[in-house]
PDB file of C-alpha atoms in Angstrom:
ATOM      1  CA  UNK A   1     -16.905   4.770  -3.271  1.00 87.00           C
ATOM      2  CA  UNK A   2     -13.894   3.132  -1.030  1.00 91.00           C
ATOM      3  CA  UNK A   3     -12.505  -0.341  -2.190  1.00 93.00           C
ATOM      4  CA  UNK A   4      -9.831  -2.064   0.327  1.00 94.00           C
ATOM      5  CA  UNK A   5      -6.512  -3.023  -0.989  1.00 93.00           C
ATOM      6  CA  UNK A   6      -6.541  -6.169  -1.000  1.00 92.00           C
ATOM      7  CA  UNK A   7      -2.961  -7.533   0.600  1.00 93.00           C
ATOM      8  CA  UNK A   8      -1.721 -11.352  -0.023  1.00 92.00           C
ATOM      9  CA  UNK A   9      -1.292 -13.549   3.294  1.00 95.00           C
ATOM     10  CA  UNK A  10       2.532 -13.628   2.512  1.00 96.00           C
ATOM     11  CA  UNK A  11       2.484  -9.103   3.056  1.00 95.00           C
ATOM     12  CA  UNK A  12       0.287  -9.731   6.132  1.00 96.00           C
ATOM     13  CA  UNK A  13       3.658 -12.058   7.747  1.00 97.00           C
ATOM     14  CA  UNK A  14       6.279  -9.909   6.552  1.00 96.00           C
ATOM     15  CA  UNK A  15       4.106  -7.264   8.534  1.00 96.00           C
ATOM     16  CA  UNK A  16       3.870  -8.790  11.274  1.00 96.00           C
ATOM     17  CA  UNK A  17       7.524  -9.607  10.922  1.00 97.00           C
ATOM     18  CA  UNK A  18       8.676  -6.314  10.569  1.00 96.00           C
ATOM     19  CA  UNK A  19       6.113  -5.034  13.776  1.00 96.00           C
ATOM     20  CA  UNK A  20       8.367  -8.236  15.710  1.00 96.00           C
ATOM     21  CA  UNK A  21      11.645  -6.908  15.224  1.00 95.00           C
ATOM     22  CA  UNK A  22      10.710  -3.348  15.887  1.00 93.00           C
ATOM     23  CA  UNK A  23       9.237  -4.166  19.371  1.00 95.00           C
ATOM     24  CA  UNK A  24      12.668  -6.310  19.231  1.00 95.00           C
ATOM     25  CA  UNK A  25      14.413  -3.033  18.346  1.00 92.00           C
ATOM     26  CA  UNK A  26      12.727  -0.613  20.643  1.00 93.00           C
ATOM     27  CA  UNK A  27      13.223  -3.009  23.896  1.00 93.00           C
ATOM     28  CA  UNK A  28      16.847  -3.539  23.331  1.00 91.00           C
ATOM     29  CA  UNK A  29      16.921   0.198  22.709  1.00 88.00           C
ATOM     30  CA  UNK A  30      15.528   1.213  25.409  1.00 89.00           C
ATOM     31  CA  UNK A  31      17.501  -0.897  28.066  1.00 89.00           C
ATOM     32  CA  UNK A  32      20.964   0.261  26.474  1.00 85.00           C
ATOM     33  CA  UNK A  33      19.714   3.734  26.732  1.00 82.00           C
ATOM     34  CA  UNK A  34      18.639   2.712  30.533  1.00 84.00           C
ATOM     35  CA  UNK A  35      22.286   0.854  31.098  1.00 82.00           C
ATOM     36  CA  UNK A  36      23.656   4.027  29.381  1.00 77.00           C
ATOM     37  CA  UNK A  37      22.533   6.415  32.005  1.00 77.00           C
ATOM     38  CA  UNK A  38      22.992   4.569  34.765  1.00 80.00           C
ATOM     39  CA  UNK A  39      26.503   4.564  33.879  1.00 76.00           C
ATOM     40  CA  UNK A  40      28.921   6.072  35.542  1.00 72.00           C
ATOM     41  CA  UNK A  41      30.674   7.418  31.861  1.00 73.00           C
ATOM     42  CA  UNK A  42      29.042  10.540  30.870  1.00 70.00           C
ATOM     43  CA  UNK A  43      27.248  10.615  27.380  1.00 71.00           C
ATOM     44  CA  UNK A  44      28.613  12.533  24.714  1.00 79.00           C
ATOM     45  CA  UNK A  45      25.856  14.382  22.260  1.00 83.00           C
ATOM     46  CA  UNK A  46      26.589  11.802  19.672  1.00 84.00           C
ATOM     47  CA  UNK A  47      25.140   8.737  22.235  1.00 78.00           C
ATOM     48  CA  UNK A  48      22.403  10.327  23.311  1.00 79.00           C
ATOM     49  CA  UNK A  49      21.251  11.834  19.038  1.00 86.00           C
ATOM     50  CA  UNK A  50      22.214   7.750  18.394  1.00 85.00           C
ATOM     51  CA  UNK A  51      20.152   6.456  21.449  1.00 83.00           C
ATOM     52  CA  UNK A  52      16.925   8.683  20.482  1.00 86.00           C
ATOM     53  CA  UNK A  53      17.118   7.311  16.850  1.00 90.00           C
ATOM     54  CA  UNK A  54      17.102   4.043  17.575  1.00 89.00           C
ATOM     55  CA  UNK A  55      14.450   4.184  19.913  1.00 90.00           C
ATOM     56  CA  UNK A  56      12.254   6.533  17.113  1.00 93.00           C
ATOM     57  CA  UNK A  57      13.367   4.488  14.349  1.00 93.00           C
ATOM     58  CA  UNK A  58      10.922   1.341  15.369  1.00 93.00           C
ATOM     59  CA  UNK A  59       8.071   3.703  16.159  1.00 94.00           C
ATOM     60  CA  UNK A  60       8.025   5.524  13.060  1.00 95.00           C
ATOM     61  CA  UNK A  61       8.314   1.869  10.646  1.00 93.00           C
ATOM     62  CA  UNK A  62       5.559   0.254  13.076  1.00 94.00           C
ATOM     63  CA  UNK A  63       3.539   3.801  11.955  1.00 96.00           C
ATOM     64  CA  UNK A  64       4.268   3.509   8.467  1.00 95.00           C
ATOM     65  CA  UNK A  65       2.875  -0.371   8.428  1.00 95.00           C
ATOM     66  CA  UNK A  66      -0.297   0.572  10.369  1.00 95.00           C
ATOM     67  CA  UNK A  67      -0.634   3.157   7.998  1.00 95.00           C
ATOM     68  CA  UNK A  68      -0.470   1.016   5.402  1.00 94.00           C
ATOM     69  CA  UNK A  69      -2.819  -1.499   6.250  1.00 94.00           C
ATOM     70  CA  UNK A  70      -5.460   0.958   7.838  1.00 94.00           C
ATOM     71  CA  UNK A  71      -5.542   3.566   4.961  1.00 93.00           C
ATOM     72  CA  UNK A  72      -4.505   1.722   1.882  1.00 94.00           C
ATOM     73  CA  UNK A  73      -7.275   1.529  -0.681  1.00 94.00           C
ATOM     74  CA  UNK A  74      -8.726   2.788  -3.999  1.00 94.00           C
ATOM     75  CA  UNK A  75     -11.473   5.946  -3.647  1.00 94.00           C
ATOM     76  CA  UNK A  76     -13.865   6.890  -6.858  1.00 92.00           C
ATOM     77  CA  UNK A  77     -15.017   9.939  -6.403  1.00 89.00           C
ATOM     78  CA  UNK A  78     -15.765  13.568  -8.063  1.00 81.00           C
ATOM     79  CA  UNK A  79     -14.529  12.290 -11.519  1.00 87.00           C
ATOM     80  CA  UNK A  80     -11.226  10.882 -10.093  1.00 92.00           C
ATOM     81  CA  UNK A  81      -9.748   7.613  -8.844  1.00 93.00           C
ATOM     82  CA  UNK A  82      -7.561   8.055  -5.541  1.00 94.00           C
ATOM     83  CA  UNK A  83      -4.844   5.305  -5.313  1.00 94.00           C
ATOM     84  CA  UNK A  84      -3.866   5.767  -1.811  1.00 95.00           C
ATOM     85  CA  UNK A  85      -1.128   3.345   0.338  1.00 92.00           C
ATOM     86  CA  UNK A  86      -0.450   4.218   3.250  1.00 90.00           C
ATOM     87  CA  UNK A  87       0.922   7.934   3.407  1.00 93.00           C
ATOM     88  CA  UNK A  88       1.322   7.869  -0.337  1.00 94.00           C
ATOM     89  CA  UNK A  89      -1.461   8.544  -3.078  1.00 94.00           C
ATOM     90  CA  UNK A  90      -1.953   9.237  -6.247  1.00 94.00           C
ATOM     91  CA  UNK A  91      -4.998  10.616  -8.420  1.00 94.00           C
ATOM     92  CA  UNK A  92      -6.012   9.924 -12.043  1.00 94.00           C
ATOM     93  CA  UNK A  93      -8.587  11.243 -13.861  1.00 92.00           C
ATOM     94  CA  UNK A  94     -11.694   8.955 -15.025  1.00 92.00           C
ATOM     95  CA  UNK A  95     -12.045  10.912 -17.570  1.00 91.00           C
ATOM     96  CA  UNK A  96      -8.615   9.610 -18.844  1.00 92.00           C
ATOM     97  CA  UNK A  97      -9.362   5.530 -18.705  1.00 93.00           C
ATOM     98  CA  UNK A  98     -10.236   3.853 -21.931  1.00 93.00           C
ATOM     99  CA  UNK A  99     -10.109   0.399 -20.935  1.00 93.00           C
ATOM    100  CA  UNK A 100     -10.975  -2.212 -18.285  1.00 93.00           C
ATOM    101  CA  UNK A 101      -9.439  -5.346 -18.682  1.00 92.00           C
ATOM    102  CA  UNK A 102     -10.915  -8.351 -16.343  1.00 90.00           C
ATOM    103  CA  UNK A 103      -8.151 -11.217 -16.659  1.00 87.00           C
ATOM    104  CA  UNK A 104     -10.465 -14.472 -15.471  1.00 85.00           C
ATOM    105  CA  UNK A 105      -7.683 -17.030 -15.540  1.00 84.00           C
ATOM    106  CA  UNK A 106      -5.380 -14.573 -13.209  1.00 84.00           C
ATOM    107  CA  UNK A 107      -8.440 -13.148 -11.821  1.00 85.00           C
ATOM    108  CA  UNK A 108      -7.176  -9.841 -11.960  1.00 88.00           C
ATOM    109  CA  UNK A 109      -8.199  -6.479 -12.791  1.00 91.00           C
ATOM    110  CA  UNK A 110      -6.241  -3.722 -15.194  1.00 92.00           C
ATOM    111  CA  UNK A 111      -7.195  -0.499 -15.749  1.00 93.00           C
ATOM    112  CA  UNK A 112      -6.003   0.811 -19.174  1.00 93.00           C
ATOM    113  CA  UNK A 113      -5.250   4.771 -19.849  1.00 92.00           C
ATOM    114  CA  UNK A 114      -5.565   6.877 -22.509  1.00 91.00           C
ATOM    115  CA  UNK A 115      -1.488   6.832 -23.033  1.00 92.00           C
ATOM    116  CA  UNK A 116      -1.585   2.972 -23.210  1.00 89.00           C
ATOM    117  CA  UNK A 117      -0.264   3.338 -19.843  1.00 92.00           C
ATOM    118  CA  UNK A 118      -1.980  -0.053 -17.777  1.00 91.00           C
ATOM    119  CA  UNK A 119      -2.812   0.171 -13.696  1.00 93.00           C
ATOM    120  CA  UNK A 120      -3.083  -3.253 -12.025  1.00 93.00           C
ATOM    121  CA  UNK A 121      -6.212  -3.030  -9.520  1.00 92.00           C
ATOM    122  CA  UNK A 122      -5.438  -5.274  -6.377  1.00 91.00           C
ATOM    123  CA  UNK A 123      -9.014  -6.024  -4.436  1.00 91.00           C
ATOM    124  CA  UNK A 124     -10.773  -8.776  -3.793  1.00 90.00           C
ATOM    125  CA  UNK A 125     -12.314 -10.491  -6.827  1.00 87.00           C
ATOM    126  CA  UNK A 126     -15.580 -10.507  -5.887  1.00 89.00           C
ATOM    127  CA  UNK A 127     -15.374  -6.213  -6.144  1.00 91.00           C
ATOM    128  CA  UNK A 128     -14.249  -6.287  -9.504  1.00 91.00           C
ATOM    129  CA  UNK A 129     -18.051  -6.095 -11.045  1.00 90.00           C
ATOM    130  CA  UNK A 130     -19.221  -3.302  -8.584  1.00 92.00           C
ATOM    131  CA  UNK A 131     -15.491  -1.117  -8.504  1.00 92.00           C
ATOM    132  CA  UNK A 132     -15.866  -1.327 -12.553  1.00 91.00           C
ATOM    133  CA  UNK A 133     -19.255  -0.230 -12.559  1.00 91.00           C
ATOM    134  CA  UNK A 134     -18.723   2.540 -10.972  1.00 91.00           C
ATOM    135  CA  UNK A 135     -15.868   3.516 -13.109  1.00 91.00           C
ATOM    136  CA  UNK A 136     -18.307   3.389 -16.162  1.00 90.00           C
ATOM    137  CA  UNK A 137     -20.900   5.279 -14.411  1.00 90.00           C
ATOM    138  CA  UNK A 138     -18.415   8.344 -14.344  1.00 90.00           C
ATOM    139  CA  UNK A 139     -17.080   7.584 -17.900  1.00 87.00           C
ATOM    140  CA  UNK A 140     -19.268   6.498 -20.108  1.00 89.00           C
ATOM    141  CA  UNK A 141     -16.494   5.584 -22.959  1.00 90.00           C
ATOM    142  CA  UNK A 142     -14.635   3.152 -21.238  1.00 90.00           C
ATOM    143  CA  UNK A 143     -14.993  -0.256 -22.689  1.00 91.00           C
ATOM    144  CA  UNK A 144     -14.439  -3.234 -20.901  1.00 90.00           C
ATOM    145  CA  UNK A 145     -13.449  -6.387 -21.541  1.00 88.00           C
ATOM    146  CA  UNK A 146     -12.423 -10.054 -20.476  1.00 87.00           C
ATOM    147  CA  UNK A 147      -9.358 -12.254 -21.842  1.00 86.00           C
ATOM    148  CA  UNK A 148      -8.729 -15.290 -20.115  1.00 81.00           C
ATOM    149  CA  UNK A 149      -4.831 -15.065 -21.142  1.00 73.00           C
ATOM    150  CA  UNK A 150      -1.973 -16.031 -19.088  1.00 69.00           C
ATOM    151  CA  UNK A 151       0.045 -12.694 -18.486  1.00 58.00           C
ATOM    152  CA  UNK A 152       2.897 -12.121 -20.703  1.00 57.00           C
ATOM    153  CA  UNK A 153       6.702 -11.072 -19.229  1.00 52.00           C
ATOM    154  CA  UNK A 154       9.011  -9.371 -21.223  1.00 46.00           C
TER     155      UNK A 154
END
């Protein structure tokens, strides 16, 4: 089962920021590499491995943020929980959860390990019942639980 990661309005403008000033980028790129070969002083190696960059640069961030918000979700399946964002992901095993905490106050969802070490699920709240589920379906032991406690900062 797939669950969406669930990003906050302020990561959706700070996208679309970022896709901005790499059109920005790649435009103003592009017409100094355009200027630069119309010009009558030849181009050294160095301009034209500069040039290329600059105009790649842009196209690989605006690939990394589409990646991102196209691919960037949690996956239960086989025994195992895929974390995946963007190019990145990471696997744990059901097997080694203990705990689900649901946080009602903060509505949000923590996913407690074996090692004490703590996972902070970030979906939409009304997928917290059915993505928890499913985690007990596989594991059996987990226990879950609700608090309604304001998170604590060290």
């Amino acid at each position: 089962m797939k669950f969406k990661y669930k990003f906050s309005k302020t990561v959706y403008i700070l996208f679309a920021t970022m896709y901005l000033l790499g059109a920005v980028c790649l435009v103003w790129n592009l017409i100094r590499l355009f200027d630069a070969t119309n010009s009558t002083v030849a181009l050294d190696t160095y301009a034209i491995i500069r040039n290329v960059l600059c105009i790649a640069l842009p196209i690989v961030l605006s690939i990394f943020i589409t990646a991102m918000i196209i691919s960037s979700s949690y996956q239960i399946n086989e025994k195992k929980l895929v974390v995946k964002f963007g190019f990145i992901s990471d696997k744990y095993d059901v097997a080694d959860l203990s705990q689900i905490i649901k946080n009602v106050k903060t509505n949000t969802l923590s996913l407690v390990f074996k090692d004490e070490s703590t996972l902070k699920i970030v979906i939409d709240g009304s997928l917290f019942d059915d993505f928890s589920a499913t985690l007990m379906k596989m594991n059996k032991s987990i226990s879950y639980g609700e608090t309604d406690e304001d998170n604590k900062k060290k």
